[in-house]
mmCIF file of C-alpha atoms and ligand atoms in Angstrom:
data_model
loop_
_atom_site.group_PDB
_atom_site.id
_atom_site.type_symbol
_atom_site.label_atom_id
_atom_site.label_comp_id
_atom_site.label_asym_id
_atom_site.label_seq_id
_atom_site.Cartn_x
_atom_site.Cartn_y
_atom_site.Cartn_z
ATOM 1 C CA MET A 1 -65.076 4.064 -2.017
ATOM 2 C CA ALA A 2 -68.316 4.278 -4.346
ATOM 3 C CA ASP A 3 -66.760 3.178 -7.400
ATOM 4 C CA LYS A 4 -64.864 -0.207 -7.216
ATOM 5 C CA GLU A 5 -61.419 0.701 -9.320
ATOM 6 C CA ASP A 6 -60.446 -2.401 -11.464
ATOM 7 C CA LEU A 7 -58.257 -4.302 -9.781
ATOM 8 C CA THR A 8 -55.172 -6.383 -11.086
ATOM 9 C CA ARG A 9 -54.079 -8.950 -8.969
ATOM 10 C CA PHE A 10 -50.263 -10.476 -9.738
ATOM 11 C CA GLY A 11 -48.228 -12.742 -7.682
ATOM 12 C CA VAL A 12 -44.739 -11.268 -6.436
ATOM 13 C CA ALA A 13 -42.313 -13.345 -4.581
ATOM 14 C CA PHE A 14 -40.017 -12.290 -1.681
ATOM 15 C CA PRO A 15 -37.552 -13.415 0.203
ATOM 16 C CA THR A 16 -38.674 -14.425 3.362
ATOM 17 C CA PRO A 17 -36.499 -12.658 5.630
ATOM 18 C CA LEU A 18 -37.295 -9.493 3.298
ATOM 19 C CA ILE A 19 -41.352 -10.120 3.756
ATOM 20 C CA GLU A 20 -40.731 -10.504 7.395
ATOM 21 C CA GLN A 21 -39.099 -6.833 7.573
ATOM 22 C CA PHE A 22 -42.030 -5.163 5.330
ATOM 23 C CA ASP A 23 -44.688 -6.848 7.750
ATOM 24 C CA SER A 24 -43.181 -5.704 10.613
ATOM 25 C CA TYR A 25 -42.666 -2.208 8.760
ATOM 26 C CA ILE A 26 -46.103 -1.663 7.619
ATOM 27 C CA GLU A 27 -47.700 -2.775 10.665
ATOM 28 C CA GLU A 28 -45.700 -0.176 12.527
ATOM 29 C CA GLN A 29 -47.143 2.150 9.817
ATOM 30 C CA GLY A 30 -50.851 1.039 10.694
ATOM 31 C CA TYR A 31 -51.579 -0.592 7.614
ATOM 32 C CA LYS A 32 -53.871 -3.596 8.016
ATOM 33 C CA ASN A 33 -52.633 -5.684 5.061
ATOM 34 C CA ARG A 34 -49.585 -5.906 2.642
ATOM 35 C CA SER A 35 -51.604 -4.528 -0.488
ATOM 36 C CA GLU A 36 -52.636 -1.236 0.363
ATOM 37 C CA ALA A 37 -49.121 -0.384 1.705
ATOM 38 C CA PHE A 38 -47.521 -1.726 -1.466
ATOM 39 C CA ARG A 39 -49.932 0.747 -3.451
ATOM 40 C CA ASP A 40 -48.896 3.390 -1.320
ATOM 41 C CA LEU A 41 -45.189 2.459 -1.865
ATOM 42 C CA VAL A 42 -45.656 2.590 -5.815
ATOM 43 C CA ARG A 43 -47.521 5.570 -5.401
ATOM 44 C CA LYS A 44 -45.010 7.373 -3.956
ATOM 45 C CA THR A 45 -42.245 5.860 -6.365
ATOM 46 C CA LEU A 46 -44.121 6.714 -9.220
ATOM 47 C CA LEU A 47 -45.534 10.189 -8.783
ATOM 48 C CA GLU A 48 -43.351 11.834 -6.802
ATOM 49 C CA PRO A 49 -40.421 12.018 -9.255
ATOM 50 C CA SER A 50 -43.204 13.205 -11.989
ATOM 51 C CA ALA A 51 -44.597 15.822 -9.594
ATOM 52 C CA LEU A 52 -41.326 17.995 -10.167
ATOM 53 C CA HIS A 53 -39.975 18.378 -13.647
ATOM 54 C CA SER A 54 -36.326 19.295 -14.506
ATOM 55 C CA GLU A 55 -36.735 22.672 -15.205
ATOM 56 C CA GLN A 56 -38.704 23.350 -11.882
ATOM 57 C CA ASP A 57 -36.428 25.536 -9.052
ATOM 58 C CA VAL A 58 -36.302 23.050 -6.176
ATOM 59 C CA ALA A 59 -34.454 23.513 -2.867
ATOM 60 C CA GLY A 60 -33.141 20.710 -0.642
ATOM 61 C CA THR A 61 -30.277 18.823 0.247
ATOM 62 C CA ILE A 62 -27.726 16.232 -0.737
ATOM 63 C CA VAL A 63 -26.538 14.151 1.944
ATOM 64 C CA MET A 64 -23.851 11.860 1.304
ATOM 65 C CA VAL A 65 -21.400 9.548 3.206
ATOM 66 C CA TYR A 66 -17.590 9.239 1.842
ATOM 67 C CA ASP A 67 -14.293 7.769 2.748
ATOM 68 C CA HIS A 68 -12.040 10.351 2.598
ATOM 69 C CA HIS A 69 -8.777 8.180 2.030
ATOM 70 C CA ILE A 70 -9.840 7.138 -1.391
ATOM 71 C CA SER A 71 -7.327 8.788 -3.377
ATOM 72 C CA ASP A 72 -8.264 12.361 -4.721
ATOM 73 C CA LEU A 73 -11.956 11.738 -3.686
ATOM 74 C CA PRO A 74 -12.125 14.883 -1.369
ATOM 75 C CA ILE A 75 -10.704 17.073 -4.083
ATOM 76 C CA ARG A 76 -13.112 15.649 -6.823
ATOM 77 C CA LEU A 77 -16.097 16.053 -4.570
ATOM 78 C CA MET A 78 -15.145 19.637 -4.151
ATOM 79 C CA GLU A 79 -14.538 20.447 -7.693
ATOM 80 C CA LEU A 80 -18.165 19.232 -8.247
ATOM 81 C CA GLN A 81 -19.443 21.465 -5.772
ATOM 82 C CA HIS A 82 -17.200 24.409 -7.299
ATOM 83 C CA GLU A 83 -18.705 23.720 -10.357
ATOM 84 C CA ALA A 84 -21.891 23.822 -9.298
ATOM 85 C CA HIS A 85 -21.636 27.085 -6.916
ATOM 86 C CA HIS A 86 -24.508 28.835 -8.347
ATOM 87 C CA ASP A 87 -27.139 26.303 -6.976
ATOM 88 C CA ILE A 88 -25.429 25.275 -3.605
ATOM 89 C CA ILE A 89 -26.182 27.619 -0.691
ATOM 90 C CA SER A 90 -24.309 25.852 2.446
ATOM 91 C CA ASN A 91 -22.590 22.436 3.341
ATOM 92 C CA MET A 92 -21.745 20.894 6.596
ATOM 93 C CA HIS A 93 -18.961 18.361 6.690
ATOM 94 C CA VAL A 94 -18.769 15.621 9.467
ATOM 95 C CA HIS A 95 -16.167 13.445 10.444
ATOM 96 C CA LEU A 96 -18.053 10.362 11.554
ATOM 97 C CA ASN A 97 -15.236 8.055 12.200
ATOM 98 C CA HIS A 98 -11.616 7.599 11.353
ATOM 99 C CA ASP A 99 -12.378 6.621 7.417
ATOM 100 C CA GLN A 100 -16.058 8.116 6.742
ATOM 101 C CA CYS A 101 -17.144 11.337 6.403
ATOM 102 C CA LEU A 102 -20.613 12.883 6.230
ATOM 103 C CA GLU A 103 -21.378 15.744 4.198
ATOM 104 C CA VAL A 104 -24.945 17.424 4.066
ATOM 105 C CA ILE A 105 -25.022 20.139 0.987
ATOM 106 C CA ALA A 106 -27.935 22.748 1.080
ATOM 107 C CA VAL A 107 -29.410 23.178 -2.379
ATOM 108 C CA ARG A 108 -31.082 25.405 -4.727
ATOM 109 C CA GLY A 109 -31.937 25.400 -8.213
ATOM 110 C CA ASN A 110 -32.928 23.999 -11.398
ATOM 111 C CA LEU A 111 -33.948 20.695 -10.550
ATOM 112 C CA GLY A 112 -32.051 18.728 -13.561
ATOM 113 C CA ARG A 113 -28.815 20.516 -12.805
ATOM 114 C CA LEU A 114 -29.045 19.047 -9.079
ATOM 115 C CA ARG A 115 -29.892 15.515 -10.357
ATOM 116 C CA HIS A 116 -26.727 15.722 -12.643
ATOM 117 C CA LEU A 117 -24.928 17.060 -9.544
ATOM 118 C CA HIS A 118 -26.116 14.227 -7.393
ATOM 119 C CA GLN A 119 -25.560 11.591 -10.090
ATOM 120 C CA GLN A 120 -21.782 12.606 -10.258
ATOM 121 C CA ILE A 121 -21.558 12.560 -6.463
ATOM 122 C CA GLN A 122 -23.049 9.164 -6.478
ATOM 123 C CA VAL A 123 -20.918 7.391 -9.237
ATOM 124 C CA GLN A 124 -17.516 8.383 -7.295
ATOM 125 C CA LYS A 125 -15.660 5.484 -6.257
ATOM 126 C CA GLY A 126 -15.498 5.625 -2.547
ATOM 127 C CA VAL A 127 -18.834 7.938 -2.099
ATOM 128 C CA LEU A 128 -21.082 4.871 0.075
ATOM 129 C CA TYR A 129 -24.434 6.802 0.010
ATOM 130 C CA ALA A 130 -25.805 9.888 -1.886
ATOM 131 C CA GLU A 131 -29.081 10.962 -1.642
ATOM 132 C CA LEU A 132 -30.520 14.226 -3.268
ATOM 133 C CA SER A 133 -33.703 15.246 -1.785
ATOM 134 C CA VAL A 134 -35.960 18.605 -2.511
ATOM 135 C CA THR A 135 -38.906 20.049 -2.746
ATOM 136 C CA TYR A 136 -40.663 22.732 -4.595
ATOM 137 C CA VAL A 137 -39.809 26.396 -4.254
ATOM 138 C CA ASP A 138 -42.792 28.801 -4.872
ATOM 139 C CA GLU A 139 -41.838 31.113 -7.897
ATOM 140 C CA LEU A 140 -43.701 34.019 -6.291
ATOM 141 C CA ASN A 141 -42.504 33.424 -2.763
ATOM 142 C CA LYS A 142 -38.923 33.060 -4.454
ATOM 143 C CA MET A 143 -39.131 36.543 -6.094
ATOM 144 C CA ALA A 144 -40.474 38.012 -3.074
ATOM 145 C CA SER A 145 -37.390 36.900 -0.792
ATOM 146 C CA HIS A 146 -35.307 38.033 -3.397
ATOM 147 C CA HIS A 147 -36.589 41.458 -3.922
ATOM 148 C CA SER A 148 -37.749 42.536 -0.348
ATOM 149 C CA PRO A 149 -35.214 44.569 1.653
ATOM 150 C CA HIS A 150 -34.150 42.569 4.746
ATOM 151 C CA ASN A 151 -31.878 43.061 7.036
ATOM 152 C CA HIS A 152 -31.042 39.894 8.615
ATOM 153 C CA ASP A 153 -27.292 38.707 8.569
ATOM 154 C CA HIS A 154 -26.440 36.305 5.524
ATOM 155 C CA SER A 155 -22.957 35.757 6.208
ATOM 156 C CA GLN A 156 -23.501 32.499 8.125
ATOM 157 C CA ASN A 157 -24.806 30.835 5.255
ATOM 158 C CA GLN A 158 -21.380 31.458 2.888
ATOM 159 C CA GLN A 159 -20.296 28.310 1.915
ATOM 160 C CA SER A 160 -17.021 27.642 2.983
ATOM 161 C CA HIS A 161 -14.039 27.064 0.886
ATOM 162 C CA TYR A 162 -12.423 24.875 3.735
ATOM 163 C CA ASN A 163 -11.430 21.293 3.012
ATOM 164 C CA PRO A 164 -11.242 19.537 6.211
ATOM 165 C CA HIS A 165 -8.726 17.286 4.615
ATOM 166 C CA HIS A 166 -7.091 19.139 1.728
ATOM 167 C CA SER A 167 -6.425 22.384 3.255
ATOM 168 C CA PRO A 168 -2.903 23.760 1.884
ATOM 169 C CA ASP A 169 -1.479 25.479 4.804
ATOM 170 C CA SER A 170 -2.398 22.421 7.320
ATOM 171 C CA SER A 171 0.157 20.915 8.769
ATOM 172 C CA THR A 172 -1.358 18.330 10.918
ATOM 173 C CA ASP A 173 -4.440 15.857 10.857
HETATM 174 NI NI1 LIG D 1 -14.135 14.577 7.014
#
């Protein structure tokens, strides 16, 4: 580096088990010292969210794990998805075990609305994990894909209304 950046030094206190985990993680990642690893983590935290503005169109996924025994939770989650149906392309439901469901929702739309949807999912009681992961969608490519004639079958991408836990006509579990 030709120009030395101004460096500010500060002390950080970590619980010993946490810094041990961190050290083995950064070693696996190839870092030679904690400082560079820590700087990269801070950059990642600070830069990624601000690189995407609420008004941008993005595409990505919401991944969530929840307990379907929590009363009304599957219905509430379905209602939230119906309210956001314009931004949802598809979803996949996996019954992880007796209690837990994994759901992957493919989304495409306004980032602000998708963040709002993710937050509404995240705060529901019984939702153990919910993460929104998105990337920027190029406007020109988006226009091209929407306006070019294409003949491939989109029927596999239709969002299903079938709720595996609250199907009105299901008599068995
Ligand atoms: Ni399930």
